[in-house]
Every structure is written in structure tokens, then in C-alpha cells.
CSV table of C-alpha atoms in Angstrom, one decimal:
chain,number,residue,atom,x,y,z
A,63,GLN,CA,25.1,129.8,125.5
A,64,VAL,CA,25.4,126.1,124.8
A,65,GLN,CA,26.2,124.0,127.9
A,66,LEU,CA,26.7,120.3,128.3
A,67,GLU,CA,26.7,119.3,132.0
A,68,GLN,CA,27.9,115.8,132.7
A,69,SER,CA,27.2,113.7,135.8
A,70,GLY,CA,29.8,113.1,138.4
A,71,ALA,CA,32.6,110.6,138.8
A,72,GLU,CA,31.8,106.9,139.1
A,73,LEU,CA,33.6,104.0,140.6
A,74,ARG,CA,32.6,100.5,139.6
A,75,LYS,CA,33.9,97.0,140.0
A,76,PRO,CA,34.8,94.8,137.0
A,77,GLY,CA,31.7,93.3,135.4
A,78,ALA,CA,29.4,96.1,136.6
A,79,SER,CA,27.7,98.7,134.5
A,80,VAL,CA,27.6,102.5,134.6
A,81,LYS,CA,25.4,105.2,133.0
A,82,VAL,CA,26.8,108.6,132.4
A,83,SER,CA,24.5,111.6,131.7
A,84,CYS,CA,25.0,114.7,129.6
A,85,LYS,CA,22.4,117.5,130.3
A,86,ALA,CA,22.2,119.9,127.3
A,87,SER,CA,21.0,123.5,127.4
A,88,GLY,CA,21.2,126.7,125.4
A,89,TYR,CA,20.2,125.2,122.0
A,90,ASN,CA,17.5,123.2,120.3
A,91,PHE,CA,18.4,119.7,121.6
A,92,ILE,CA,16.7,117.6,118.9
A,93,ARG,CA,18.4,119.5,116.1
A,94,TYR,CA,21.9,118.2,116.7
A,95,SER,CA,23.6,114.9,117.3
A,96,ILE,CA,25.7,114.0,120.4
A,97,ILE,CA,29.0,112.4,120.1
A,98,TRP,CA,30.7,110.5,122.9
A,99,VAL,CA,34.5,110.4,123.2
A,100,ARG,CA,36.6,108.7,125.9
A,101,GLN,CA,40.2,109.3,127.1
A,102,ALA,CA,42.0,106.8,129.3
A,103,PRO,CA,44.5,108.2,131.8
A,104,GLY,CA,47.5,109.6,130.0
A,105,GLN,CA,46.2,108.4,126.6
A,106,GLY,CA,44.6,109.9,123.5
A,107,LEU,CA,41.0,110.5,122.5
A,108,GLU,CA,38.8,107.6,121.3
A,109,TRP,CA,35.7,108.1,119.3
A,110,VAL,CA,32.9,106.0,120.9
A,111,GLY,CA,29.8,106.8,118.9
A,112,ARG,CA,27.1,109.3,117.8
A,113,ILE,CA,23.4,109.5,118.5
A,114,SER,CA,20.9,111.7,116.7
A,115,ALA,CA,18.8,113.5,119.3
A,116,TYR,CA,16.1,113.8,116.7
A,117,SER,CA,15.7,110.2,115.6
A,118,GLY,CA,17.6,108.2,118.2
A,119,ASN,CA,19.7,106.6,115.4
A,120,THR,CA,23.1,105.5,116.6
A,121,GLU,CA,26.5,104.7,115.1
A,122,TYR,CA,29.2,103.1,117.2
A,123,ALA,CA,32.9,102.7,116.5
A,124,GLN,CA,33.4,99.0,115.9
A,125,LYS,CA,35.4,98.6,119.2
A,126,PHE,CA,32.4,99.8,121.2
A,127,GLN,CA,29.5,97.9,119.6
A,128,GLY,CA,27.7,95.6,121.9
A,129,ARG,CA,28.8,96.8,125.4
A,130,PHE,CA,28.0,100.5,125.0
A,131,VAL,CA,24.6,101.9,124.5
A,132,MET,CA,23.7,105.6,123.7
A,133,THR,CA,20.3,107.0,124.3
A,134,THR,CA,18.6,110.4,124.6
A,135,ASP,CA,15.6,111.9,126.4
A,136,ALA,CA,14.3,114.9,124.6
A,137,SER,CA,11.9,115.8,127.4
A,138,THR,CA,14.9,116.5,129.7
A,139,THR,CA,17.4,117.3,126.9
A,140,THR,CA,19.7,114.7,128.2
A,141,ALA,CA,21.9,112.2,126.5
A,142,PHE,CA,23.1,109.0,128.2
A,143,LEU,CA,26.0,106.6,127.6
A,144,GLU,CA,25.7,103.2,129.4
A,145,ALA,CA,28.6,100.8,129.4
A,146,GLY,CA,28.2,97.2,130.7
A,147,SER,CA,30.5,94.3,131.6
A,148,LEU,CA,33.1,96.9,132.6
A,149,ARG,CA,36.8,96.1,132.5
A,150,SER,CA,39.7,97.8,134.0
A,151,ASP,CA,40.7,99.2,130.6
A,152,ASP,CA,37.3,101.1,130.4
A,153,THR,CA,38.7,103.4,133.1
A,154,ALA,CA,38.7,106.8,131.4
A,155,VAL,CA,37.2,110.2,131.2
A,156,TYR,CA,34.1,110.1,129.1
A,157,TYR,CA,33.1,113.3,127.2
A,158,CYS,CA,29.9,114.2,125.4
A,159,ALA,CA,30.0,116.8,122.7
A,160,ARG,CA,27.5,118.5,120.3
A,161,GLU,CA,28.1,117.9,116.6
A,162,GLU,CA,27.4,121.0,114.7
A,163,LEU,CA,27.3,120.2,111.0
A,164,GLY,CA,27.2,116.4,110.9
A,165,TYR,CA,30.8,116.1,109.8
A,166,GLY,CA,32.2,114.8,113.1
A,167,ASP,CA,32.7,118.4,114.2
A,168,CYS,CA,32.4,118.6,117.9
A,169,VAL,CA,31.9,122.2,118.7
A,170,ASP,CA,30.8,122.1,122.3
A,171,TRP,CA,32.0,119.7,125.0
A,172,GLY,CA,31.0,118.6,128.4
A,173,GLN,CA,33.4,118.8,131.2
A,174,GLY,CA,34.0,115.0,131.2
A,175,THR,CA,33.1,112.2,133.6
A,176,LEU,CA,35.7,110.0,135.1
A,177,VAL,CA,34.6,106.3,135.2
A,178,ALA,CA,37.1,104.2,137.3
A,179,VAL,CA,36.8,100.4,137.1
A,180,SER,CA,38.7,98.7,139.9
A,181,SER,CA,38.2,95.7,142.2
B,12,GLN,CA,39.6,102.6,107.0
B,13,SER,CA,41.9,102.5,110.0
B,14,ALA,CA,43.1,105.0,112.5
B,15,PRO,CA,45.5,107.6,111.1
B,16,ALA,CA,49.1,108.2,112.3
B,17,GLN,CA,50.5,111.3,113.8
B,18,PRO,CA,54.0,112.2,115.0
B,19,ALA,CA,54.3,111.9,118.7
B,20,SER,CA,55.7,115.3,119.1
B,21,VAL,CA,56.8,118.5,117.2
B,22,ALA,CA,58.5,121.5,118.6
B,23,GLY,CA,59.1,125.1,117.6
B,24,SER,CA,60.3,128.4,118.9
B,25,PRO,CA,57.9,131.3,119.5
B,26,GLY,CA,57.0,133.0,116.3
B,27,GLN,CA,57.9,130.0,114.1
B,28,SER,CA,55.5,127.8,112.3
B,29,VAL,CA,55.0,124.1,113.0
B,30,THR,CA,53.0,121.5,111.1
B,31,VAL,CA,51.2,118.5,112.5
B,32,SER,CA,50.6,115.7,110.0
B,33,CYS,CA,47.9,113.1,110.0
B,34,THR,CA,48.5,110.2,107.6
B,35,ALA,CA,46.3,107.3,106.5
B,36,THR,CA,47.9,104.0,107.5
B,37,ASN,CA,46.0,102.1,104.8
B,38,GLY,CA,46.6,104.5,102.0
B,39,ASP,CA,43.3,106.4,102.1
B,40,ILE,CA,42.7,109.3,104.4
B,41,GLY,CA,39.1,109.7,103.2
B,42,SER,CA,37.2,112.8,102.4
B,43,PHE,CA,38.9,116.1,103.3
B,44,THR,CA,35.5,117.5,104.2
B,45,LEU,CA,35.2,115.0,107.1
B,46,VAL,CA,38.5,116.0,108.7
B,47,SER,CA,38.6,118.0,111.9
B,48,TRP,CA,41.3,119.0,114.3
B,49,TYR,CA,41.2,119.5,118.1
B,50,GLN,CA,43.5,121.1,120.7
B,51,GLN,CA,43.6,119.8,124.2
B,52,HIS,CA,45.4,121.4,127.1
B,53,PRO,CA,46.1,119.2,130.2
B,54,GLY,CA,43.1,118.6,132.3
B,55,GLN,CA,40.7,120.3,129.9
B,56,ALA,CA,38.2,119.1,127.4
B,57,PRO,CA,39.3,119.2,123.7
B,58,LYS,CA,38.6,122.3,121.6
B,59,LEU,CA,37.6,122.3,118.0
B,60,LEU,CA,40.2,124.2,115.9
B,61,ILE,CA,39.4,123.1,112.3
B,62,PHE,CA,36.3,121.5,110.7
B,63,GLU,CA,35.6,120.4,107.1
B,64,GLY,CA,39.4,120.1,106.6
B,65,HIS,CA,40.2,123.8,106.6
B,66,LYS,CA,37.5,125.9,108.1
B,67,ARG,CA,37.8,127.6,111.5
B,68,PRO,CA,35.0,128.0,114.0
B,69,SER,CA,34.2,131.5,115.2
B,70,GLY,CA,36.8,132.6,117.7
B,71,VAL,CA,39.6,130.4,116.6
B,72,SER,CA,42.7,132.3,115.5
B,73,ALA,CA,43.7,132.5,111.9
B,74,ARG,CA,47.1,131.2,113.0
B,75,PHE,CA,45.6,127.7,112.7
B,76,SER,CA,45.1,126.3,109.2
B,77,GLY,CA,44.3,123.0,107.7
B,78,SER,CA,45.4,121.5,104.4
B,79,LYS,CA,45.7,118.2,102.5
B,80,SER,CA,48.3,116.7,100.3
B,81,GLY,CA,47.8,113.2,98.9
B,82,ASN,CA,46.9,110.9,101.8
B,83,THR,CA,48.1,113.3,104.5
B,84,VAL,CA,46.1,116.1,106.1
B,85,SER,CA,48.0,118.7,108.1
B,86,LEU,CA,47.4,121.3,110.7
B,87,THR,CA,49.8,124.3,110.6
B,88,ILE,CA,50.2,126.7,113.5
B,89,SER,CA,51.9,129.9,112.5
B,90,GLY,CA,53.3,132.5,114.8
B,91,LEU,CA,53.8,130.0,117.5
B,92,GLN,CA,52.8,131.2,121.0
B,93,SER,CA,53.4,129.7,124.5
B,94,ASP,CA,49.7,129.0,124.9
B,95,ASP,CA,49.8,126.8,121.8
B,96,GLU,CA,51.7,124.2,123.8
B,97,ALA,CA,49.1,121.4,124.0
B,98,ASP,CA,48.1,118.1,122.4
B,99,TYR,CA,46.6,118.1,118.9
B,100,TYR,CA,44.4,115.4,117.5
B,101,CYS,CA,43.1,114.9,114.0
B,102,CYS,CA,39.7,113.2,113.5
B,103,THR,CA,39.1,111.4,110.2
B,104,TYR,CA,36.2,109.4,108.7
B,105,ALA,CA,36.3,105.7,109.5
B,106,GLY,CA,33.3,104.6,107.3
B,107,SER,CA,29.8,103.7,108.3
B,108,ASN,CA,29.2,107.2,109.8
B,109,THR,CA,31.9,106.7,112.4
B,110,TYR,CA,35.2,108.5,113.0
B,111,PHE,CA,38.8,107.8,114.2
B,112,PHE,CA,41.0,110.1,116.3
B,113,GLY,CA,44.7,110.0,115.5
B,114,PRO,CA,46.9,109.2,118.5
B,115,GLY,CA,47.7,112.8,119.1
B,116,THR,CA,50.8,115.1,118.8
B,117,ARG,CA,52.3,117.0,121.6
B,118,VAL,CA,53.4,120.5,120.4
B,119,THR,CA,56.2,122.0,122.5
B,120,VAL,CA,57.1,125.7,122.4
B,121,LEU,CA,60.9,125.9,123.0
């Protein structure tokens, strides 16, 4: 079955960077895109961006353009989200999800990775 | 495009139907085909309930249905059950191959 296994929780100081990984298994990795979503404590979901695992093409929500970078490694079937110049309001659980049809439909989800930014 | 609006909360008794609305704040909700709905229980990852506006993934109960009227899309939960108590998010097209989530609606089973 499809599984998305994310890396563990991270604690960073303001201004630092962090890289979250999402290891995919149970399907043809390059056939589908990965979407990243974040959720601040007690808040709603935010759509961060999408990366094609086939081409590497990326689309970012306007708010996340510049400081956030999505990549994939087909040899290890892993997707990555790197965030730089971290601020306290980047504290959130970051989820990766597999997009099934290309219509923003996130069928399978990782368990989430907490990134805490604090001095 | 801009993020859609959702009511903060809706409530219903077991067996009743409730509807969660998702309305464009700039007058254009976008393509119905690009609308999806998610359910999230506390401490869990979201779960896809509806895609392409009205279709259900395998395994999702037929009690969940999606519809559109004008610039509002809606999720209806019929035969409300205690396990339906959760947060519900619409996801709509934002342009340039990106999407918005609505702010979420807490459904309470009375």
C-alpha cells in the first residue's frame, strides 16, 4: 500500500534553515506529484506547493515563493521541503501528500513533521 | 483568486444532515472540477473526502457529497454520526497551478 514516511521533529532558531523529507513507497514515485501542506498550532491548513516527481517542475503558493524549496530524488523515492530564514510563524506541522489526478486531490498523506522555530 | 470563506462551525444532531459551505471572497470560486474536501480529526493528518467537486475516493461513505451553486461549493454530511465530529476544509483553485485551503469548519455532533 502507499506510504509516505516523513522525517522527525526539528527545532531551529530564527534565521536558520530546515529540510524535511518524505519517503514514498508502494507506488510508482515518478508518476505522481507531491504536495506540501502546513498547519500552524491550532490553525488551519495552508497549501505550500506542488512538485512533479517526474519533471521536477514546481509551483508555490505566492506566500511561500522564495524561502521554500521543494525537490525530489527519484533514486530514493524521496521528496524534500527546505525552508530558509525561518521565523517563529513558520512553526507548524508540515505534511507531504501524493496527488492522484492532478486536480489538487491529496489522496495519501504523510504523518506530518513538526518544525518548531524558537530562540 | 483569493482564499475562500467557510463558516467557523456548524452543528447537528445524530441522523441529521449538515452542510458546510465554501464561498469565493472575490466572486469567483473557480472550476468545480478543481474543488476537493478534507476531513481532519484532532492530531491526525487530513483525509480526502471529495475530489473533482463531487466524486468520492474508494472507501469514503456515500453520506458525504459535494455540490456547487453559483460561487459557493458545499459539502453535505447526511445521517450525521459521532465520528463525523471533525474539522472540514475545502480546497479550491488559486490560479497558476496552485490551490487555497479554506479556513476550515468545525462540525459538532450534538
